[in-house]
Amino acid sequence: MTVVADHAVVAQSNGRERSSEIHIGLLGVGRVGRAVVRLAPSAAKVAGQRIRVVSGLVRDLRSGRDCPLPLTDDPGAIFASAPQVIVEALGGTEPARTLVLEALARGIAVVTANKTLLAYHGEELLAAAWAAGVPLRYEASVIAGVPFLGTLARRPFAANITSITGIVNGTTNYVLSEMRRARISYADALAEAQRCGYAEADASKDVNGFDAVEKLAVLVRQLAGVRVAAPAIETRGIGGITAADHEHAAELGGTIKPIASAAWDHPQISAFVGPSFVPAAHPLAKIEGSTNGICLRDRDGREVSFIGPGAGPDVTASTILDDVLEAALERALWHEPAPAANTAAPSTPWFVRLASRSGLLDGPEIASVCARQNVWVERTSSLDTRRGGEGRWLLTYPCRRDQIERVTTALNAATNGEAAVWRALA
Ligand code: NAP
Ligand code: HSE
């Protein structure tokens, strides 16, 4: 697609005259910021519009020694460089929030890929952007390389969505995929994801599910039109998943993926984030590595899926630069305040690992413990005696978390064992 630079449109968008070269003030010149600096010159070739990064903010000037850009540790100097668009690539909530609000108040369009900022302060920032009549774009904040948020925002009738299920974190999908595919350890897979630039500066945000839950809050805000507090959503990390879990998930006809899911029926929303059993036939089952994907379902049961690169500095910077072009050429998008939603955990099938050193119950005994909690077993793996004890994995039919927790408590008591449970997709 070619975006033609129309000087009149550029001038009209903020009510003031501009040159046809778009000037960016860059907040944060880390992995993503540096990729923005590196890729900005290619915008002229791809989009027919020159983009130049005119100033960059860092915390420590020594960190940007090799960067071909005037750097400062003073935010005032960024605004003094008269940018048309501020790109926020600092991460976290402060000083990002304060600086984005200042940019909007000054009538400067803002582009960010910061899901933490949007999850915790999106409402305030969107209202400020709308009040100022200035675009605030955040396409790269969720599934960085797939531009679907803007499309759905502009097509609310087409996007009459009532549920979303997706893989929205590249690091954890990469780690789980590589543990299974290449049989490498969790630690080695995570180190590789960090080396590739997929992980957050603090990778515990990825592996503990916090990055995904913030993205889910952004998606729900946009697609359901309601506010959810990220901490109110059930969130689990990928840390407990073992090689044996991967093997037995395969035996039960599926795979383990880092899932983020939400379904709504106003004002109620049920949501969770965590590693989950995904049946092999599900569209998300084959999405490997740092690739992300999301399945959106509408009220009539129709499904639309988006799949593509989810993480990495270059992928993110490309989407940011497209946002910069749009932000420079367009007005603010309509903003309507979002009411708060009631958040609950859904009923789902469960993937259960039973392990004991002193012998497990047999299949019918397990089924009868489950039945006492109205939980029904769908499939059971073969008994695994390879690891110095006995292990068995089950898939249940859908039930609530409190039911499955009562089942695991009863099974642990009966076998002196240790059960672990993860959600499964139907
Ligand atoms: P990063 O490598 O840690 O870079 C952060 C930059 O911000 C550094 O230049 C840092 O300066 C600067 N900075 C941080 N706090 C500051 C402060 N208080 N004052 C001034 N400068 C400050 O982070 P990143 O990986 O580029 O990520 C940036 C953002 O992009 C995050 O919101 C992340 O979630 C998002 N994102 C990342 C990806 C990805 O694939 N990596 C994809 C989508 C979205 P110093 O170096 O001097 O500390
Ligand atoms: N750390 C994030 C991920 C970057 O791995 O998905 C993209 O948002």
PDB file of N, CA and C in Angstrom, residues 111-201:
ATOM      1  N   VAL A 111       2.417   8.067  19.435  1.00  0.00           N
ATOM      2  CA  VAL A 111       2.391   6.640  19.073  1.00  0.00           C
ATOM      3  C   VAL A 111       3.124   5.891  20.168  1.00  0.00           C
ATOM      4  N   THR A 112       2.528   4.797  20.636  1.00  0.00           N
ATOM      5  CA  THR A 112       3.173   4.001  21.684  1.00  0.00           C
ATOM      6  C   THR A 112       2.948   2.527  21.428  1.00  0.00           C
ATOM      7  N   ALA A 113       3.877   1.699  21.934  1.00  0.00           N
ATOM      8  CA  ALA A 113       3.700   0.238  21.900  1.00  0.00           C
ATOM      9  C   ALA A 113       3.643  -0.295  23.324  1.00  0.00           C
ATOM     10  N   ASN A 114       3.325   0.594  24.265  1.00  0.00           N
ATOM     11  CA  ASN A 114       3.469   0.289  25.689  1.00  0.00           C
ATOM     12  C   ASN A 114       2.147  -0.200  26.283  1.00  0.00           C
ATOM     13  N   LYS A 115       1.976  -1.526  26.327  1.00  0.00           N
ATOM     14  CA  LYS A 115       0.708  -2.075  26.832  1.00  0.00           C
ATOM     15  C   LYS A 115       0.506  -1.844  28.319  1.00  0.00           C
ATOM     16  N   THR A 116       1.631  -1.735  29.078  1.00  0.00           N
ATOM     17  CA  THR A 116       1.492  -1.465  30.514  1.00  0.00           C
ATOM     18  C   THR A 116       0.834  -0.096  30.700  1.00  0.00           C
ATOM     19  N   LEU A 117       1.331   0.875  29.975  1.00  0.00           N
ATOM     20  CA  LEU A 117       0.776   2.233  30.049  1.00  0.00           C
ATOM     21  C   LEU A 117      -0.706   2.228  29.674  1.00  0.00           C
ATOM     22  N   LEU A 118      -1.041   1.500  28.589  1.00  0.00           N
ATOM     23  CA  LEU A 118      -2.426   1.496  28.109  1.00  0.00           C
ATOM     24  C   LEU A 118      -3.339   0.720  29.053  1.00  0.00           C
ATOM     25  N   ALA A 119      -2.829  -0.383  29.611  1.00  0.00           N
ATOM     26  CA  ALA A 119      -3.674  -1.186  30.499  1.00  0.00           C
ATOM     27  C   ALA A 119      -4.027  -0.410  31.762  1.00  0.00           C
ATOM     28  N   TYR A 120      -3.087   0.367  32.264  1.00  0.00           N
ATOM     29  CA  TYR A 120      -3.330   1.047  33.542  1.00  0.00           C
ATOM     30  C   TYR A 120      -3.829   2.481  33.380  1.00  0.00           C
ATOM     31  N   HIS A 121      -3.495   3.130  32.254  1.00  0.00           N
ATOM     32  CA  HIS A 121      -3.884   4.548  32.095  1.00  0.00           C
ATOM     33  C   HIS A 121      -4.528   4.833  30.743  1.00  0.00           C
ATOM     34  N   GLY A 122      -4.937   3.773  30.027  1.00  0.00           N
ATOM     35  CA  GLY A 122      -5.481   3.961  28.686  1.00  0.00           C
ATOM     36  C   GLY A 122      -6.681   4.891  28.671  1.00  0.00           C
ATOM     37  N   GLU A 123      -7.556   4.730  29.653  1.00  0.00           N
ATOM     38  CA  GLU A 123      -8.780   5.526  29.690  1.00  0.00           C
ATOM     39  C   GLU A 123      -8.462   7.021  29.772  1.00  0.00           C
ATOM     40  N   GLU A 124      -7.576   7.342  30.687  1.00  0.00           N
ATOM     41  CA  GLU A 124      -7.175   8.744  30.889  1.00  0.00           C
ATOM     42  C   GLU A 124      -6.488   9.291  29.615  1.00  0.00           C
ATOM     43  N   LEU A 125      -5.632   8.482  29.011  1.00  0.00           N
ATOM     44  CA  LEU A 125      -4.871   8.961  27.855  1.00  0.00           C
ATOM     45  C   LEU A 125      -5.771   9.115  26.627  1.00  0.00           C
ATOM     46  N   LEU A 126      -6.684   8.167  26.423  1.00  0.00           N
ATOM     47  CA  LEU A 126      -7.594   8.267  25.275  1.00  0.00           C
ATOM     48  C   LEU A 126      -8.515   9.475  25.420  1.00  0.00           C
ATOM     49  N   ALA A 127      -8.968   9.714  26.666  1.00  0.00           N
ATOM     50  CA  ALA A 127      -9.831  10.890  26.905  1.00  0.00           C
ATOM     51  C   ALA A 127      -9.044  12.172  26.635  1.00  0.00           C
ATOM     52  N   ALA A 128      -7.777  12.192  27.061  1.00  0.00           N
ATOM     53  CA  ALA A 128      -6.949  13.389  26.848  1.00  0.00           C
ATOM     54  C   ALA A 128      -6.722  13.613  25.360  1.00  0.00           C
ATOM     55  N   ALA A 129      -6.495  12.517  24.622  1.00  0.00           N
ATOM     56  CA  ALA A 129      -6.264  12.641  23.177  1.00  0.00           C
ATOM     57  C   ALA A 129      -7.519  13.182  22.488  1.00  0.00           C
ATOM     58  N   TRP A 130      -8.661  12.633  22.878  1.00  0.00           N
ATOM     59  CA  TRP A 130      -9.923  13.078  22.270  1.00  0.00           C
ATOM     60  C   TRP A 130     -10.199  14.542  22.599  1.00  0.00           C
ATOM     61  N   ALA A 131      -9.959  14.915  23.870  1.00  0.00           N
ATOM     62  CA  ALA A 131     -10.193  16.307  24.282  1.00  0.00           C
ATOM     63  C   ALA A 131      -9.282  17.255  23.505  1.00  0.00           C
ATOM     64  N   ALA A 132      -8.064  16.814  23.236  1.00  0.00           N
ATOM     65  CA  ALA A 132      -7.106  17.678  22.536  1.00  0.00           C
ATOM     66  C   ALA A 132      -7.278  17.602  21.019  1.00  0.00           C
ATOM     67  N   GLY A 133      -8.074  16.609  20.554  1.00  0.00           N
ATOM     68  CA  GLY A 133      -8.257  16.427  19.108  1.00  0.00           C
ATOM     69  C   GLY A 133      -6.997  15.922  18.430  1.00  0.00           C
ATOM     70  N   VAL A 134      -6.238  15.104  19.172  1.00  0.00           N
ATOM     71  CA  VAL A 134      -4.926  14.659  18.684  1.00  0.00           C
ATOM     72  C   VAL A 134      -4.913  13.126  18.651  1.00  0.00           C
ATOM     73  N   PRO A 135      -4.350  12.520  17.594  1.00  0.00           N
ATOM     74  CA  PRO A 135      -4.315  11.044  17.560  1.00  0.00           C
ATOM     75  C   PRO A 135      -3.398  10.448  18.625  1.00  0.00           C
ATOM     76  N   LEU A 136      -3.848   9.330  19.188  1.00  0.00           N
ATOM     77  CA  LEU A 136      -3.018   8.504  20.068  1.00  0.00           C
ATOM     78  C   LEU A 136      -3.110   7.092  19.497  1.00  0.00           C
ATOM     79  N   ARG A 137      -2.025   6.594  18.930  1.00  0.00           N
ATOM     80  CA  ARG A 137      -2.061   5.284  18.252  1.00  0.00           C
ATOM     81  C   ARG A 137      -1.227   4.276  19.031  1.00  0.00           C
ATOM     82  N   TYR A 138      -1.715   3.017  19.042  1.00  0.00           N
ATOM     83  CA  TYR A 138      -1.020   2.004  19.853  1.00  0.00           C
ATOM     84  C   TYR A 138      -1.091   0.626  19.201  1.00  0.00           C
ATOM     85  N   GLU A 139      -1.054   0.624  17.862  1.00  0.00           N
ATOM     86  CA  GLU A 139      -1.217  -0.634  17.113  1.00  0.00           C
ATOM     87  C   GLU A 139      -0.173  -1.683  17.530  1.00  0.00           C
ATOM     88  N   ALA A 140       1.056  -1.247  17.827  1.00  0.00           N
ATOM     89  CA  ALA A 140       2.130  -2.228  18.121  1.00  0.00           C
ATOM     90  C   ALA A 140       2.075  -2.748  19.547  1.00  0.00           C
ATOM     91  N   SER A 141       1.077  -2.308  20.333  1.00  0.00           N
ATOM     92  CA  SER A 141       1.055  -2.753  21.731  1.00  0.00           C
ATOM     93  C   SER A 141       0.549  -4.188  21.867  1.00  0.00           C
ATOM     94  N   VAL A 142      -0.226  -4.678  20.907  1.00  0.00           N
ATOM     95  CA  VAL A 142      -0.746  -6.052  20.959  1.00  0.00           C
ATOM     96  C   VAL A 142      -0.500  -6.717  19.601  1.00  0.00           C
ATOM     97  N   ILE A 143       0.188  -7.852  19.613  1.00  0.00           N
ATOM     98  CA  ILE A 143       0.601  -8.542  18.379  1.00  0.00           C
ATOM     99  C   ILE A 143       1.285  -7.529  17.464  1.00  0.00           C
ATOM    100  N   ALA A 144       2.503  -7.179  17.862  1.00  0.00           N
ATOM    101  CA  ALA A 144       3.197  -6.013  17.312  1.00  0.00           C
ATOM    102  C   ALA A 144       3.212  -5.962  15.786  1.00  0.00           C
ATOM    103  N   GLY A 145       3.300  -7.132  15.112  1.00  0.00           N
ATOM    104  CA  GLY A 145       3.471  -7.122  13.662  1.00  0.00           C
ATOM    105  C   GLY A 145       2.186  -7.308  12.876  1.00  0.00           C
ATOM    106  N   VAL A 146       1.030  -7.287  13.536  1.00  0.00           N
ATOM    107  CA  VAL A 146      -0.241  -7.515  12.814  1.00  0.00           C
ATOM    108  C   VAL A 146      -1.179  -6.331  13.058  1.00  0.00           C
ATOM    109  N   PRO A 147      -1.375  -5.474  12.065  1.00  0.00           N
ATOM    110  CA  PRO A 147      -2.168  -4.260  12.276  1.00  0.00           C
ATOM    111  C   PRO A 147      -3.667  -4.528  12.220  1.00  0.00           C
ATOM    112  N   PHE A 148      -4.212  -5.026  13.325  1.00  0.00           N
ATOM    113  CA  PHE A 148      -5.649  -5.337  13.335  1.00  0.00           C
ATOM    114  C   PHE A 148      -6.452  -4.413  14.246  1.00  0.00           C
ATOM    115  N   LEU A 149      -5.805  -3.806  15.254  1.00  0.00           N
ATOM    116  CA  LEU A 149      -6.564  -2.964  16.191  1.00  0.00           C
ATOM    117  C   LEU A 149      -7.184  -1.757  15.496  1.00  0.00           C
ATOM    118  N   GLY A 150      -6.383  -1.085  14.665  1.00  0.00           N
ATOM    119  CA  GLY A 150      -6.876   0.110  13.971  1.00  0.00           C
ATOM    120  C   GLY A 150      -8.015  -0.248  13.028  1.00  0.00           C
ATOM    121  N   THR A 151      -7.848  -1.386  12.329  1.00  0.00           N
ATOM    122  CA  THR A 151      -8.890  -1.815  11.392  1.00  0.00           C
ATOM    123  C   THR A 151     -10.210  -2.017  12.127  1.00  0.00           C
ATOM    124  N   LEU A 152     -10.161  -2.731  13.262  1.00  0.00           N
ATOM    125  CA  LEU A 152     -11.394  -3.023  13.986  1.00  0.00           C
ATOM    126  C   LEU A 152     -11.970  -1.757  14.625  1.00  0.00           C
ATOM    127  N   ALA A 153     -11.091  -0.826  15.038  1.00  0.00           N
ATOM    128  CA  ALA A 153     -11.577   0.419  15.653  1.00  0.00           C
ATOM    129  C   ALA A 153     -12.378   1.234  14.639  1.00  0.00           C
ATOM    130  N   ARG A 154     -11.965   1.137  13.365  1.00  0.00           N
ATOM    131  CA  ARG A 154     -12.659   1.924  12.342  1.00  0.00           C
ATOM    132  C   ARG A 154     -13.863   1.190  11.769  1.00  0.00           C
ATOM    133  N   ARG A 155     -14.060  -0.069  12.148  1.00  0.00           N
ATOM    134  CA  ARG A 155     -15.145  -0.857  11.563  1.00  0.00           C
ATOM    135  C   ARG A 155     -15.944  -1.527  12.681  1.00  0.00           C
ATOM    136  N   PRO A 156     -16.611  -0.717  13.534  1.00  0.00           N
ATOM    137  CA  PRO A 156     -17.288  -1.290  14.712  1.00  0.00           C
ATOM    138  C   PRO A 156     -18.407  -2.263  14.358  1.00  0.00           C
ATOM    139  N   PHE A 157     -19.065  -2.081  13.211  1.00  0.00           N
ATOM    140  CA  PHE A 157     -20.153  -3.014  12.866  1.00  0.00           C
ATOM    141  C   PHE A 157     -19.572  -4.369  12.485  1.00  0.00           C
ATOM    142  N   ALA A 158     -18.503  -4.315  11.669  1.00  0.00           N
ATOM    143  CA  ALA A 158     -17.858  -5.575  11.281  1.00  0.00           C
ATOM    144  C   ALA A 158     -17.266  -6.245  12.515  1.00  0.00           C
ATOM    145  N   ALA A 159     -16.852  -5.428  13.477  1.00  0.00           N
ATOM    146  CA  ALA A 159     -16.151  -5.966  14.647  1.00  0.00           C
ATOM    147  C   ALA A 159     -17.094  -6.124  15.833  1.00  0.00           C
ATOM    148  N   ASN A 160     -18.227  -6.741  15.598  1.00  0.00           N
ATOM    149  CA  ASN A 160     -19.205  -6.942  16.672  1.00  0.00           C
ATOM    150  C   ASN A 160     -18.800  -8.178  17.481  1.00  0.00           C
ATOM    151  N   ILE A 161     -17.656  -8.058  18.163  1.00  0.00           N
ATOM    152  CA  ILE A 161     -16.995  -9.215  18.764  1.00  0.00           C
ATOM    153  C   ILE A 161     -17.555  -9.492  20.160  1.00  0.00           C
ATOM    154  N   THR A 162     -17.678 -10.760  20.514  1.00  0.00           N
ATOM    155  CA  THR A 162     -18.109 -11.097  21.881  1.00  0.00           C
ATOM    156  C   THR A 162     -17.103 -11.974  22.610  1.00  0.00           C
ATOM    157  N   SER A 163     -16.089 -12.484  21.908  1.00  0.00           N
ATOM    158  CA  SER A 163     -15.045 -13.208  22.637  1.00  0.00           C
ATOM    159  C   SER A 163     -13.745 -13.199  21.849  1.00  0.00           C
ATOM    160  N   ILE A 164     -12.650 -13.289  22.579  1.00  0.00           N
ATOM    161  CA  ILE A 164     -11.331 -13.358  21.951  1.00  0.00           C
ATOM    162  C   ILE A 164     -10.524 -14.446  22.643  1.00  0.00           C
ATOM    163  N   THR A 165      -9.796 -15.204  21.846  1.00  0.00           N
ATOM    164  CA  THR A 165      -8.896 -16.215  22.387  1.00  0.00           C
ATOM    165  C   THR A 165      -7.621 -16.120  21.583  1.00  0.00           C
ATOM    166  N   GLY A 166      -6.494 -15.928  22.266  1.00  0.00           N
ATOM    167  CA  GLY A 166      -5.291 -15.736  21.472  1.00  0.00           C
ATOM    168  C   GLY A 166      -4.010 -16.074  22.187  1.00  0.00           C
ATOM    169  N   ILE A 167      -2.960 -16.061  21.386  1.00  0.00           N
ATOM    170  CA  ILE A 167      -1.584 -16.118  21.879  1.00  0.00           C
ATOM    171  C   ILE A 167      -1.049 -14.718  21.648  1.00  0.00           C
ATOM    172  N   VAL A 168      -0.831 -13.963  22.726  1.00  0.00           N
ATOM    173  CA  VAL A 168      -0.471 -12.548  22.555  1.00  0.00           C
ATOM    174  C   VAL A 168       0.895 -12.226  23.156  1.00  0.00           C
ATOM    175  N   ASN A 169       1.625 -13.251  23.560  1.00  0.00           N
ATOM    176  CA  ASN A 169       2.989 -13.003  24.047  1.00  0.00           C
ATOM    177  C   ASN A 169       3.970 -13.869  23.271  1.00  0.00           C
ATOM    178  N   GLY A 170       4.906 -13.210  22.583  1.00  0.00           N
ATOM    179  CA  GLY A 170       5.854 -13.939  21.738  1.00  0.00           C
ATOM    180  C   GLY A 170       6.876 -14.717  22.542  1.00  0.00           C
ATOM    181  N   THR A 171       7.322 -14.145  23.656  1.00  0.00           N
ATOM    182  CA  THR A 171       8.365 -14.795  24.450  1.00  0.00           C
ATOM    183  C   THR A 171       7.898 -16.149  24.966  1.00  0.00           C
ATOM    184  N   THR A 172       6.716 -16.197  25.569  1.00  0.00           N
ATOM    185  CA  THR A 172       6.263 -17.457  26.172  1.00  0.00           C
ATOM    186  C   THR A 172       5.895 -18.477  25.095  1.00  0.00           C
ATOM    187  N   ASN A 173       5.363 -18.005  23.958  1.00  0.00           N
ATOM    188  CA  ASN A 173       5.083 -18.981  22.890  1.00  0.00           C
ATOM    189  C   ASN A 173       6.394 -19.545  22.355  1.00  0.00           C
ATOM    190  N   TYR A 174       7.412 -18.683  22.261  1.00  0.00           N
ATOM    191  CA  TYR A 174       8.727 -19.146  21.808  1.00  0.00           C
ATOM    192  C   TYR A 174       9.286 -20.180  22.799  1.00  0.00           C
ATOM    193  N   VAL A 175       9.224 -19.872  24.093  1.00  0.00           N
ATOM    194  CA  VAL A 175       9.805 -20.767  25.107  1.00  0.00           C
ATOM    195  C   VAL A 175       9.101 -22.132  25.070  1.00  0.00           C
ATOM    196  N   LEU A 176       7.762 -22.133  25.092  1.00  0.00           N
ATOM    197  CA  LEU A 176       7.037 -23.411  25.105  1.00  0.00           C
ATOM    198  C   LEU A 176       7.274 -24.181  23.802  1.00  0.00           C
ATOM    199  N   SER A 177       7.305 -23.455  22.671  1.00  0.00           N
ATOM    200  CA  SER A 177       7.529 -24.118  21.374  1.00  0.00           C
ATOM    201  C   SER A 177       8.907 -24.774  21.333  1.00  0.00           C
ATOM    202  N   GLU A 178       9.931 -24.033  21.802  1.00  0.00           N
ATOM    203  CA  GLU A 178      11.289 -24.564  21.714  1.00  0.00           C
ATOM    204  C   GLU A 178      11.527 -25.691  22.708  1.00  0.00           C
ATOM    205  N   MET A 179      10.887 -25.623  23.874  1.00  0.00           N
ATOM    206  CA  MET A 179      10.998 -26.747  24.835  1.00  0.00           C
ATOM    207  C   MET A 179      10.471 -28.024  24.185  1.00  0.00           C
ATOM    208  N   ARG A 180       9.397 -27.880  23.417  1.00  0.00           N
ATOM    209  CA  ARG A 180       8.772 -29.060  22.809  1.00  0.00           C
ATOM    210  C   ARG A 180       9.503 -29.483  21.537  1.00  0.00           C
ATOM    211  N   ARG A 181       9.781 -28.476  20.653  1.00  0.00           N
ATOM    212  CA  ARG A 181      10.337 -28.795  19.330  1.00  0.00           C
ATOM    213  C   ARG A 181      11.798 -29.217  19.421  1.00  0.00           C
ATOM    214  N   ALA A 182      12.601 -28.382  20.117  1.00  0.00           N
ATOM    215  CA  ALA A 182      14.046 -28.632  20.144  1.00  0.00           C
ATOM    216  C   ALA A 182      14.468 -29.354  21.425  1.00  0.00           C
ATOM    217  N   ARG A 183      13.508 -29.613  22.313  1.00  0.00           N
ATOM    218  CA  ARG A 183      13.768 -30.285  23.597  1.00  0.00           C
ATOM    219  C   ARG A 183      14.860 -29.578  24.392  1.00  0.00           C
ATOM    220  N   ILE A 184      14.854 -28.237  24.354  1.00  0.00           N
ATOM    221  CA  ILE A 184      15.816 -27.503  25.169  1.00  0.00           C
ATOM    222  C   ILE A 184      15.152 -27.107  26.484  1.00  0.00           C
ATOM    223  N   SER A 185      15.975 -26.696  27.447  1.00  0.00           N
ATOM    224  CA  SER A 185      15.430 -26.385  28.777  1.00  0.00           C
ATOM    225  C   SER A 185      14.687 -25.040  28.734  1.00  0.00           C
ATOM    226  N   TYR A 186      13.857 -24.861  29.734  1.00  0.00           N
ATOM    227  CA  TYR A 186      13.129 -23.593  29.905  1.00  0.00           C
ATOM    228  C   TYR A 186      14.121 -22.428  29.941  1.00  0.00           C
ATOM    229  N   ALA A 187      15.204 -22.586  30.732  1.00  0.00           N
ATOM    230  CA  ALA A 187      16.161 -21.483  30.897  1.00  0.00           C
ATOM    231  C   ALA A 187      16.844 -21.151  29.567  1.00  0.00           C
ATOM    232  N   ASP A 188      17.226 -22.187  28.801  1.00  0.00           N
ATOM    233  CA  ASP A 188      17.902 -21.928  27.524  1.00  0.00           C
ATOM    234  C   ASP A 188      16.943 -21.267  26.522  1.00  0.00           C
ATOM    235  N   ALA A 189      15.700 -21.731  26.518  1.00  0.00           N
ATOM    236  CA  ALA A 189      14.720 -21.148  25.576  1.00  0.00           C
ATOM    237  C   ALA A 189      14.463 -19.680  25.924  1.00  0.00           C
ATOM    238  N   LEU A 190      14.367 -19.380  27.214  1.00  0.00           N
ATOM    239  CA  LEU A 190      14.120 -17.992  27.616  1.00  0.00           C
ATOM    240  C   LEU A 190      15.324 -17.113  27.263  1.00  0.00           C
ATOM    241  N   ALA A 191      16.528 -17.630  27.487  1.00  0.00           N
ATOM    242  CA  ALA A 191      17.733 -16.850  27.154  1.00  0.00           C
ATOM    243  C   ALA A 191      17.749 -16.519  25.658  1.00  0.00           C
ATOM    244  N   GLU A 192      17.335 -17.465  24.828  1.00  0.00           N
ATOM    245  CA  GLU A 192      17.314 -17.242  23.385  1.00  0.00           C
ATOM    246  C   GLU A 192      16.249 -16.186  23.016  1.00  0.00           C
ATOM    247  N   ALA A 193      15.083 -16.262  23.673  1.00  0.00           N
ATOM    248  CA  ALA A 193      14.028 -15.260  23.421  1.00  0.00           C
ATOM    249  C   ALA A 193      14.524 -13.872  23.804  1.00  0.00           C
ATOM    250  N   GLN A 194      15.296 -13.795  24.878  1.00  0.00           N
ATOM    251  CA  GLN A 194      15.838 -12.496  25.289  1.00  0.00           C
ATOM    252  C   GLN A 194      16.866 -12.009  24.271  1.00  0.00           C
ATOM    253  N   ARG A 195      17.716 -12.941  23.802  1.00  0.00           N
ATOM    254  CA  ARG A 195      18.738 -12.566  22.827  1.00  0.00           C
ATOM    255  C   ARG A 195      18.089 -12.020  21.538  1.00  0.00           C
ATOM    256  N   CYS A 196      16.959 -12.597  21.151  1.00  0.00           N
ATOM    257  CA  CYS A 196      16.264 -12.151  19.924  1.00  0.00           C
ATOM    258  C   CYS A 196      15.501 -10.836  20.139  1.00  0.00           C
ATOM    259  N   GLY A 197      15.439 -10.340  21.381  1.00  0.00           N
ATOM    260  CA  GLY A 197      14.752  -9.057  21.650  1.00  0.00           C
ATOM    261  C   GLY A 197      13.248  -9.205  21.805  1.00  0.00           C
ATOM    262  N   TYR A 198      12.756 -10.446  22.030  1.00  0.00           N
ATOM    263  CA  TYR A 198      11.303 -10.632  22.193  1.00  0.00           C
ATOM    264  C   TYR A 198      10.845 -10.245  23.598  1.00  0.00           C
ATOM    265  N   ALA A 199      11.711 -10.489  24.592  1.00  0.00           N
ATOM    266  CA  ALA A 199      11.283 -10.357  25.991  1.00  0.00           C
ATOM    267  C   ALA A 199      11.268  -8.897  26.423  1.00  0.00           C
ATOM    268  N   GLU A 200      10.478  -8.621  27.458  1.00  0.00           N
ATOM    269  CA  GLU A 200      10.492  -7.301  28.074  1.00  0.00           C
ATOM    270  C   GLU A 200      11.839  -7.094  28.767  1.00  0.00           C
ATOM    271  N   ALA A 201      12.152  -5.823  29.091  1.00  0.00           N
ATOM    272  CA  ALA A 201      13.399  -5.529  29.815  1.00  0.00           C
ATOM    273  C   ALA A 201      13.430  -6.381  31.093  1.00  0.00           C
TER     274      ALA A 201
END
